Tab-separated table of C-alpha atoms and ligand atoms in Angstrom:
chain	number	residue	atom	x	y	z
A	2	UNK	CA	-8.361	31.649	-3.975
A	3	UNK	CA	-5.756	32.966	-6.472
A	4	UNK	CA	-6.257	31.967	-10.385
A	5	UNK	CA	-2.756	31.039	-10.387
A	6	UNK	CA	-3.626	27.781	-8.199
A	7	UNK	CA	-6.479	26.825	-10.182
A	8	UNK	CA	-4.409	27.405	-13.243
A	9	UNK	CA	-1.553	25.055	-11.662
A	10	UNK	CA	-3.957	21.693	-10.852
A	11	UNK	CA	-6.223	22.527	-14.013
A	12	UNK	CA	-2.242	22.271	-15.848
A	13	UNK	CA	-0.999	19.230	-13.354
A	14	UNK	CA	-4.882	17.455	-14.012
A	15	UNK	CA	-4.966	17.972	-18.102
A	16	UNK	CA	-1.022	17.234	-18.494
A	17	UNK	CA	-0.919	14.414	-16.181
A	18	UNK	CA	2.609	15.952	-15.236
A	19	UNK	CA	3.910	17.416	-12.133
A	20	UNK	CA	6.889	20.153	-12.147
A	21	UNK	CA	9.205	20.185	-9.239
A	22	UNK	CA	8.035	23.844	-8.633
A	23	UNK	CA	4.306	22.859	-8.842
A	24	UNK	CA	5.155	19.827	-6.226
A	25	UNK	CA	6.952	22.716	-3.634
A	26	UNK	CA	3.785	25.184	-4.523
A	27	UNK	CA	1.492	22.233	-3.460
A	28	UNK	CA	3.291	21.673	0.001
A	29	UNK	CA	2.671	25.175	0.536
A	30	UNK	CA	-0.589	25.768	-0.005
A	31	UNK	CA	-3.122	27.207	2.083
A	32	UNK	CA	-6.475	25.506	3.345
A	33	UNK	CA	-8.186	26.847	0.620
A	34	UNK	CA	-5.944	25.401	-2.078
A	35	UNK	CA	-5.737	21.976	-0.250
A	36	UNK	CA	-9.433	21.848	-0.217
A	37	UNK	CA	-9.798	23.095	-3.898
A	38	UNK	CA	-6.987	20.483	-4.879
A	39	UNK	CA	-9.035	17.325	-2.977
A	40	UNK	CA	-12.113	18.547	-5.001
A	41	UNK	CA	-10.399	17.968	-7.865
A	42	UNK	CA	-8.592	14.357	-6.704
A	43	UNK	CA	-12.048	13.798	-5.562
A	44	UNK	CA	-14.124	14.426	-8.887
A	45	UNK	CA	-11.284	12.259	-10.870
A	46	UNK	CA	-12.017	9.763	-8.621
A	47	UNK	CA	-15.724	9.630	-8.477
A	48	UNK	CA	-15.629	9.718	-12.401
A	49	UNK	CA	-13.560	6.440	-12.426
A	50	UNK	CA	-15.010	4.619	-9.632
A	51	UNK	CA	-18.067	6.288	-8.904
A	52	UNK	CA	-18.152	6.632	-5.430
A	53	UNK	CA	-17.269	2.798	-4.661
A	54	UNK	CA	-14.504	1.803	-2.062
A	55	UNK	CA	-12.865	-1.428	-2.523
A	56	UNK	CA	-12.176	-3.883	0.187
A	57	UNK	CA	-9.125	-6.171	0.204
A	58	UNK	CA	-8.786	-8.668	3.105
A	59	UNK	CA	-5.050	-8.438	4.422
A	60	UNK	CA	-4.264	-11.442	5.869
A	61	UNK	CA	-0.633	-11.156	7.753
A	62	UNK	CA	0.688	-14.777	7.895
A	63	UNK	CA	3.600	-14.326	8.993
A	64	UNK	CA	5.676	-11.825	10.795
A	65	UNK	CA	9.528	-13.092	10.384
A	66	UNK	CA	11.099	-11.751	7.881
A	67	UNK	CA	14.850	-11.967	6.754
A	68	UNK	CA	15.265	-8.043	6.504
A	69	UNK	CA	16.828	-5.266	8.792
A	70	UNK	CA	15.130	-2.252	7.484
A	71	UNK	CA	15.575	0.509	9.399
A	72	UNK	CA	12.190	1.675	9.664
A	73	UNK	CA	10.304	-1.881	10.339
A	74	UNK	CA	8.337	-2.792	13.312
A	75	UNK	CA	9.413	-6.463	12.209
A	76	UNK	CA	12.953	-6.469	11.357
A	77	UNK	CA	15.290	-9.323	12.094
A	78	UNK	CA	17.008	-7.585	14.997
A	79	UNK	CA	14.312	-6.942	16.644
A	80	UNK	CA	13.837	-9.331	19.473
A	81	UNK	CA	11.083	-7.970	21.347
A	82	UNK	CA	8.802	-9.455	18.630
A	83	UNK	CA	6.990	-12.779	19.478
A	84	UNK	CA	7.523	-14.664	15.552
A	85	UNK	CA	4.422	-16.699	14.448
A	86	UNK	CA	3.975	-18.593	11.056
A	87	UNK	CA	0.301	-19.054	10.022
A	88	UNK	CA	0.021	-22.592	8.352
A	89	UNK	CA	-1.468	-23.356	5.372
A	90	UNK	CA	-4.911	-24.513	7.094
A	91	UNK	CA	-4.853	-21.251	8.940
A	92	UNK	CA	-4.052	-18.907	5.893
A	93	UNK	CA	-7.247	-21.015	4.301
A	94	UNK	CA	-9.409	-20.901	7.032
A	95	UNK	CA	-8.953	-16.827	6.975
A	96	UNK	CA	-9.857	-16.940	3.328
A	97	UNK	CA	-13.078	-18.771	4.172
A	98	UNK	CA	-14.162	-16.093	7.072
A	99	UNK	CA	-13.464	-13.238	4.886
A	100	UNK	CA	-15.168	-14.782	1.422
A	101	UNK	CA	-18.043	-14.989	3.901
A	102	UNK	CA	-18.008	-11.515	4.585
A	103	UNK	CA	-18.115	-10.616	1.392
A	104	UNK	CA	-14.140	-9.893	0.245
A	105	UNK	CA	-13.123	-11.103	-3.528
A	106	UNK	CA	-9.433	-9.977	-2.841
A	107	UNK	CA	-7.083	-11.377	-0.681
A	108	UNK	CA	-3.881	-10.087	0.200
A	109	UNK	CA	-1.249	-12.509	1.963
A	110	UNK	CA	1.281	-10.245	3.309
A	111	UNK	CA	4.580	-11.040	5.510
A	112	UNK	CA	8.169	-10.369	6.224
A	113	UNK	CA	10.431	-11.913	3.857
A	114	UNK	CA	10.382	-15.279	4.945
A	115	UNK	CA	11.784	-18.385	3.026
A	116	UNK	CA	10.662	-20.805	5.666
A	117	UNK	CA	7.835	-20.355	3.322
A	118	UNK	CA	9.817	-22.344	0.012
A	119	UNK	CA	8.234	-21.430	-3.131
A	120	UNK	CA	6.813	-24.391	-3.310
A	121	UNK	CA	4.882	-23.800	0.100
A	122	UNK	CA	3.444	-20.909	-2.045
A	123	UNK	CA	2.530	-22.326	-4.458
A	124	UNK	CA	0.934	-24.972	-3.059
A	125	UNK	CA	-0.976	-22.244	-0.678
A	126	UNK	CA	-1.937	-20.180	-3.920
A	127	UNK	CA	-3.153	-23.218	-5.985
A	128	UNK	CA	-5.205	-24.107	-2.997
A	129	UNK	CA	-7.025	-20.405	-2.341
A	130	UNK	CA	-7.451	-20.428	-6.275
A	131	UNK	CA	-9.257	-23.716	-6.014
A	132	UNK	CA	-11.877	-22.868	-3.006
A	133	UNK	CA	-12.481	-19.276	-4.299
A	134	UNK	CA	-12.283	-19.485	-8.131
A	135	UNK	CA	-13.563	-15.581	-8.466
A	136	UNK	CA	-11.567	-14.021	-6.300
A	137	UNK	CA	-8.480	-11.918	-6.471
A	138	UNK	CA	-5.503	-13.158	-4.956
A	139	UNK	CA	-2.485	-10.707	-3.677
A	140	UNK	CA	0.990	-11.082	-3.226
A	141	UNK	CA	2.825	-9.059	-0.727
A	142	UNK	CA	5.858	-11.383	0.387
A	143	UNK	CA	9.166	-8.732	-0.644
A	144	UNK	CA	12.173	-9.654	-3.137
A	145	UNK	CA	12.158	-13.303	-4.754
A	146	UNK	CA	13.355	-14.388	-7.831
A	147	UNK	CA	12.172	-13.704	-11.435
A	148	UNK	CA	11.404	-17.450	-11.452
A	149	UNK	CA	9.468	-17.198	-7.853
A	150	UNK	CA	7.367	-14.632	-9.048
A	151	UNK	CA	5.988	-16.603	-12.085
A	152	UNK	CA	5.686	-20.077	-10.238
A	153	UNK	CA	2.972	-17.626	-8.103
A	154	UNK	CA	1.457	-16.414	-10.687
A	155	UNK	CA	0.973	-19.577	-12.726
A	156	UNK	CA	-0.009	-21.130	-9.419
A	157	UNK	CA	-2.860	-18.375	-9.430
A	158	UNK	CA	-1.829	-15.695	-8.014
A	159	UNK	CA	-2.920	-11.823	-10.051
A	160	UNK	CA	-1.355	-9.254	-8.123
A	161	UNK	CA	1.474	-8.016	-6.409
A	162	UNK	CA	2.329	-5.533	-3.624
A	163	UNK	CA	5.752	-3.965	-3.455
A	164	UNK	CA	6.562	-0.606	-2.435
A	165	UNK	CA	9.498	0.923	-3.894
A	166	UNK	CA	10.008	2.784	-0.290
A	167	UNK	CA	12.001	5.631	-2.378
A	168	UNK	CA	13.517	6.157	-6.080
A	169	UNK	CA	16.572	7.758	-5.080
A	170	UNK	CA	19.297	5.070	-4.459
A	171	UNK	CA	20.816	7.459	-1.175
A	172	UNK	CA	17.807	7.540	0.145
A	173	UNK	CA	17.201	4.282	-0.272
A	174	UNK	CA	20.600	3.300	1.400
A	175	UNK	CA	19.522	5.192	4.312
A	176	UNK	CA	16.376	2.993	4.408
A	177	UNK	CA	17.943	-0.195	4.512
A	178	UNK	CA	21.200	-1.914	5.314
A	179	UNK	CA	23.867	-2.795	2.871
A	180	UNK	CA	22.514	-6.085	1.449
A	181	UNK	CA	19.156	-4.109	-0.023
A	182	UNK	CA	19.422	-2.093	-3.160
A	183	UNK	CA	17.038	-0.024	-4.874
A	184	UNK	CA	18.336	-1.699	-8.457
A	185	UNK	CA	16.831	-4.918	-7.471
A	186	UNK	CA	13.656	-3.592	-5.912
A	187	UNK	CA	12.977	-2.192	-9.261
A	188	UNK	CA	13.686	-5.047	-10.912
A	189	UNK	CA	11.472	-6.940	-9.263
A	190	UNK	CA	8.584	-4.387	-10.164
A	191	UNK	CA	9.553	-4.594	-13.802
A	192	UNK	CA	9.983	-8.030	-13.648
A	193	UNK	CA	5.915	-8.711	-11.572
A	194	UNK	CA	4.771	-6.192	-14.153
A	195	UNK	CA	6.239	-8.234	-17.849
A	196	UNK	CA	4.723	-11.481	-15.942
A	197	UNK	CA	1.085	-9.759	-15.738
A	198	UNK	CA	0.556	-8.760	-12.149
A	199	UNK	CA	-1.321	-5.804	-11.274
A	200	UNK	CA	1.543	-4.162	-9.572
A	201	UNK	CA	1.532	-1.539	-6.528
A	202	UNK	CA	4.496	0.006	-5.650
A	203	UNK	CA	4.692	3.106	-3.095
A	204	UNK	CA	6.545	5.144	-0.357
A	205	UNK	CA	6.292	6.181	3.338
A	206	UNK	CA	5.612	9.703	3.370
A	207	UNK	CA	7.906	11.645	5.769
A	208	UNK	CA	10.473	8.617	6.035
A	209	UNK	CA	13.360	9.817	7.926
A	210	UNK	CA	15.881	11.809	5.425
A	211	UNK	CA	13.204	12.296	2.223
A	212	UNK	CA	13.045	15.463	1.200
A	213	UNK	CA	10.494	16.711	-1.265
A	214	UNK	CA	13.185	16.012	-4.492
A	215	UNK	CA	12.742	12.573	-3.186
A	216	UNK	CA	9.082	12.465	-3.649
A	217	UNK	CA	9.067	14.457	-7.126
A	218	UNK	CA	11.770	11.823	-8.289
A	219	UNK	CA	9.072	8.998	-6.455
A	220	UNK	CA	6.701	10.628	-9.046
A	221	UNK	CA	9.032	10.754	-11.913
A	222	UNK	CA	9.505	6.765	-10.891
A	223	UNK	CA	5.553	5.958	-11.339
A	224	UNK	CA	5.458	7.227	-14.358
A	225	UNK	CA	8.145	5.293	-15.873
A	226	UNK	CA	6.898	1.791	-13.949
A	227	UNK	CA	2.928	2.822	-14.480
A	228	UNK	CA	2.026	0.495	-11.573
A	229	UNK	CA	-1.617	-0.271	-11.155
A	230	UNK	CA	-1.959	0.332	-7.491
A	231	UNK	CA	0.164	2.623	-5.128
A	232	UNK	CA	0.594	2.702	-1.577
A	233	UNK	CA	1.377	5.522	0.578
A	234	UNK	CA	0.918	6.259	4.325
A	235	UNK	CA	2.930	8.224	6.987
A	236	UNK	CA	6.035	6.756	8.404
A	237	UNK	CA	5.377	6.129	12.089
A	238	UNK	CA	8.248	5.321	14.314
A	239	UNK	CA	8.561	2.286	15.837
A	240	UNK	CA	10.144	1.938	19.304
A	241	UNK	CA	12.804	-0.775	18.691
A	242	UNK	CA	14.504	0.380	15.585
A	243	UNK	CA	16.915	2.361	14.806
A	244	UNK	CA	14.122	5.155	13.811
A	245	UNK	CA	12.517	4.683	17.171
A	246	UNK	CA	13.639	8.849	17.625
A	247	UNK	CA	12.990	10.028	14.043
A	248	UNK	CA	9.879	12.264	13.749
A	249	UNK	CA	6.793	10.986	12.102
A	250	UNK	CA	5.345	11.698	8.404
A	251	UNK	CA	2.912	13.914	8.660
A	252	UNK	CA	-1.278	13.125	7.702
A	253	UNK	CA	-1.451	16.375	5.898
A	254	UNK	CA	1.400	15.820	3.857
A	255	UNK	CA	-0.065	12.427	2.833
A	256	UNK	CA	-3.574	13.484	1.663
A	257	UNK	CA	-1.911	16.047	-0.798
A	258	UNK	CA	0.055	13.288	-2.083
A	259	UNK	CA	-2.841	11.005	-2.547
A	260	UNK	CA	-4.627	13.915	-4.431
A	261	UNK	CA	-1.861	14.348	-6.746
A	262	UNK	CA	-1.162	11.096	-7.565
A	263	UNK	CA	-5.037	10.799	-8.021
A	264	UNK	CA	-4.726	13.941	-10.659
A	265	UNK	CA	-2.122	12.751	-12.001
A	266	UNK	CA	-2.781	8.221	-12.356
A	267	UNK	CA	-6.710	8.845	-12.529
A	268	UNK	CA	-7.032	5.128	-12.864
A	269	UNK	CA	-4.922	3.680	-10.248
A	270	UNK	CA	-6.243	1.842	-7.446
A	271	UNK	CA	-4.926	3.974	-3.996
A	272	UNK	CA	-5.457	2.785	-0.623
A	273	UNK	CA	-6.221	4.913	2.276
A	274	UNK	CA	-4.144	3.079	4.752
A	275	UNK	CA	-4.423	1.775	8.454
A	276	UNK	CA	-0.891	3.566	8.911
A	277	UNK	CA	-3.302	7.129	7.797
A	278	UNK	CA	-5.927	5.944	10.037
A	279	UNK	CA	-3.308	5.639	12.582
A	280	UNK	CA	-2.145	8.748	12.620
A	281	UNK	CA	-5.259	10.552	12.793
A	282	UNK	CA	-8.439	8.878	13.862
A	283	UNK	CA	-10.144	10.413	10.577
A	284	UNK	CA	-7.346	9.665	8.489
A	285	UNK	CA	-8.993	7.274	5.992
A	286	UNK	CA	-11.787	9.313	5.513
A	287	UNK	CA	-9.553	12.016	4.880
A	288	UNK	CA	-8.077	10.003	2.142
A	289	UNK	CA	-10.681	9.132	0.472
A	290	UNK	CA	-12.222	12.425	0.504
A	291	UNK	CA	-8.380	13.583	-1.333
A	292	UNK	CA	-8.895	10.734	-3.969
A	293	UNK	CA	-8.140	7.354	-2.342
A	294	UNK	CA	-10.723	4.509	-3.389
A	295	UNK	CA	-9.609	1.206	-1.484
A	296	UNK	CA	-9.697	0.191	2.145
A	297	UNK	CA	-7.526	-3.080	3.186
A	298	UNK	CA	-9.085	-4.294	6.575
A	299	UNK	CA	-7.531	-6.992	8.724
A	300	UNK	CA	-8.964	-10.495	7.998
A	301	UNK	CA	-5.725	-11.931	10.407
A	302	UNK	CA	-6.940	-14.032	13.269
A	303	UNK	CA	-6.845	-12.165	16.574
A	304	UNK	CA	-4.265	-13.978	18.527
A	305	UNK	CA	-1.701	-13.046	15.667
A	306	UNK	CA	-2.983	-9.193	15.242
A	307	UNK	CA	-0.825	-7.450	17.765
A	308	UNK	CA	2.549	-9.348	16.745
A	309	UNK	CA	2.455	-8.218	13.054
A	310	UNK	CA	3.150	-4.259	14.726
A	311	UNK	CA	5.081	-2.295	11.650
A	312	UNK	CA	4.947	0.497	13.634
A	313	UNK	CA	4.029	2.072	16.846
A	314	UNK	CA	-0.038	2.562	17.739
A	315	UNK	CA	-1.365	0.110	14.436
A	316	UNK	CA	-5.572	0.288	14.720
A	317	UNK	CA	-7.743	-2.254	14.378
A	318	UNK	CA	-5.356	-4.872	16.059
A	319	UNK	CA	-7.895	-5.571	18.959
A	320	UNK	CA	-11.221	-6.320	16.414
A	321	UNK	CA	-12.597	-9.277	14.642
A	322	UNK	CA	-13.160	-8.419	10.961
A	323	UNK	CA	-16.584	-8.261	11.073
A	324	UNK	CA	-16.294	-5.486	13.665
A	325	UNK	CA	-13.734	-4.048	11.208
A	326	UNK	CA	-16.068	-4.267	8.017
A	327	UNK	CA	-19.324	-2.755	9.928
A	328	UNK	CA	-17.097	0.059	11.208
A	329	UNK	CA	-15.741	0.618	7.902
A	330	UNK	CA	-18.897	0.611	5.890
A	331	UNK	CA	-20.251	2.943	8.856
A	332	UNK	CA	-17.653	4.826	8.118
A	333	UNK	CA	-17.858	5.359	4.247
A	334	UNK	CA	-21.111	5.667	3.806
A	335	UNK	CA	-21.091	8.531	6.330
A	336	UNK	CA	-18.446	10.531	3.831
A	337	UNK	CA	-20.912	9.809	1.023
A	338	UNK	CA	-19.331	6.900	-0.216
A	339	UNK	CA	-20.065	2.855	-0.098
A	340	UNK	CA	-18.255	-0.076	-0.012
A	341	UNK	CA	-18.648	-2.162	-3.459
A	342	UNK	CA	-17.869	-6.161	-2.372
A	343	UNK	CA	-16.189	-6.549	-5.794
A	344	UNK	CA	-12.936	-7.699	-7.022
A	345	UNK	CA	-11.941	-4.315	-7.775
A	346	UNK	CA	-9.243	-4.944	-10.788
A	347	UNK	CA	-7.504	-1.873	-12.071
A	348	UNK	CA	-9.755	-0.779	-14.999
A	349	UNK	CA	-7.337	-1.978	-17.566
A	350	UNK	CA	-7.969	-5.899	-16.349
A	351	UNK	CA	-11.507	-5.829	-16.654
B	415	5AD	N1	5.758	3.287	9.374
B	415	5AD	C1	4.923	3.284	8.306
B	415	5AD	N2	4.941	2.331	7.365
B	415	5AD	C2	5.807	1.327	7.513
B	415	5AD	N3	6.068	0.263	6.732
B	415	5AD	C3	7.042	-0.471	7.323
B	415	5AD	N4	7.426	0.109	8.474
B	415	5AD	C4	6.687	1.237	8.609
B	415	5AD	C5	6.640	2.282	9.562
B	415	5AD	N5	7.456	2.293	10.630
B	415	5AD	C6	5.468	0.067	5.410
B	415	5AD	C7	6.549	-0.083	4.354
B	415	5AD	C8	6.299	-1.466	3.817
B	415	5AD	C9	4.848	-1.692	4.135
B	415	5AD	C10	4.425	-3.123	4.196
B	415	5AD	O1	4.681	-1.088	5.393
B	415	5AD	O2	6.388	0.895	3.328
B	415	5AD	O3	6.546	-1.591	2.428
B	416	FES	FE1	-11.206	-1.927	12.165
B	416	FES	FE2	-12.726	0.289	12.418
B	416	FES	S1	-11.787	-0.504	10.673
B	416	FES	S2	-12.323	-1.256	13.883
């Protein structure tokens, strides 16, 4: 492999920066490079984490959801979905399998629905903080109000999942219909960030129109916000959107991102997603193996798995999560790695 390579990620890990012409070099680079470059991703993230993989139990509790983004497997036109609501009881009762099983973080994670009042939250947050006073409790509900946002957290909520989607505002508008704006996705981050969430923000890689400026300006974003988790995974068309013909990010192109966002946040928490381990049966592993170092299996009752379909082909929709964590920890510790059933707080929160 040519010194020049070496030179570049030695330059991107020790700066913590990224050129635009370093990003295009990185796209093109050969096997050798894109094996040298994991190595690197990989040995930041053993460093940090030392070879553990977080769990977080995803629990989807509802699948309506006020939005028409383009992209979504669950947008409001859609109406070949079959809507559920979890209730409160439900969303518990999940909690209580998956504390069981050994998870300390819980995500609850839906469309944007206001059935849902923020006092519904609330009441739903106070009540997981109450039976499980160690664990982690994630947010991953969309846009609300400044004011929303710290009702959850005073009600006992710590984190916060909201992908950005994209940092350039055409792109963006490409994304999503009229009503959406990138301005007020990003002030939501800020504002979940100044209340004292953990944050995670994130992109589709290979949604339809990025190009790569996109993703260097995506990087340019997450340096400015400095979220604490980020969450990337290939776009995968879904057949009743608008997208349903638009071609699908690519696995390859997503593992180099996760290693250079690895280089470059060495402490941020990165999931390899289900969407990677959709597109490629070995995606996860893959991801870890490029820097990743959480896993977010499927703690969703059965009945509800197949409705909550983002996109075409989701895994793991026909197992209970036992099956899901056994396979999993099969799975890691066969890379080398093991699951650690801790909360797994971004290193700055401990
Ligand atoms: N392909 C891949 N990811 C998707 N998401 C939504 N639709 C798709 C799709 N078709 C992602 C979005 C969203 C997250 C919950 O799921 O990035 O923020
Ligand atoms: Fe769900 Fe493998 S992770 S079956």
């Amino acid at each position: 492999m040519s010194n020049d390579f070496k030179n570049l990620v030695d330059g991107i890990r020790k700066s913590k920066n990224i050129s635009k012409e370093e990003l295009y070099r990185i796209f093109s680079c050969n096997e050798e490079e894109k094996e040298y470059l994991f190595s690197v991703a990989r040995s930041v993230s053993d460093n940090i984490f030392h070879k553990e993989i977080y769990l977080r139990g995803l629990i989807e509790f509802t699948n309506y959801c006020r939005n028409d983004c383009y992209y979504c497997g669950i947008r409001c036109s859609n109406k070949n979905v079959e809507r559920y609501r979890l209730s409160k009881e439900e969303i518990l009762e999940c909690c209580n399998i998956g504390e069981k099983l050994g998870f300390k973080t819980f995500v609850l994670q839906g469309g944007e629905d206001f059935s849902y009042s923020d006092d519904d939250m609330c009441d739903i947050i106070s009540e997981i903080r109450k039976n499980h006073k160690e664990c982690a409790i994630t947010l991953s509900i969309g846009e609300r109000t400044r004011e929303s946002y710290k009702r959850f957290f005073d009600a006992g909520a710590n984190r916060y999942l909201l992908r950005h989607e994209t940092a350039n505002s055409e792109h963006y508008n490409k994304l999503h219909p009229d009503n959406l704006s990138l301005e007020n996705r990003k002030r939501c981050l800020y504002d979940l960030k100044e209340i004292g969430y953990q944050v995670g923000c994130g992109i589709m890689v290979g949604s339809p129109f990025q190009t790569i400026d996109n993703i260097y300006e995506d990087i340019e974003f997450m340096k400015e916000l400095k979220p604490h988790m980020i969450g990337i995974g290939p776009f995968i068309s879904h057949k009743d959107t608008p997208f349903k013909d638009e071609e699908d990010g690519s696995v390859d192109r997503t593992l180099l991102i996760l290693s250079i966002l690895r280089i470059i946040f060495p402490r941020v928490l990165l999931p390899a997603t289900t969407a990677l381990g959709t597109k490629d049966p070995l995606g996860r592993e893959k991801g870890i193996l490029a820097g990743a170092n959480v896993l977010m299996p499927n703690l969703s009752p059965g009945d509800v798995r197949k409705k909550y379909m983002l996109y075409d082909g989701k895994i793991c929709t026909g197992e209970e999560a036992a099956e899901c964590i056994r396979c999993l920890q099969t799975r890691v510790e066969k890379i080398g790695y093991h699951v650690a059933f801790v909360r797994g707080d971004h290193p700055d929160f401990i």
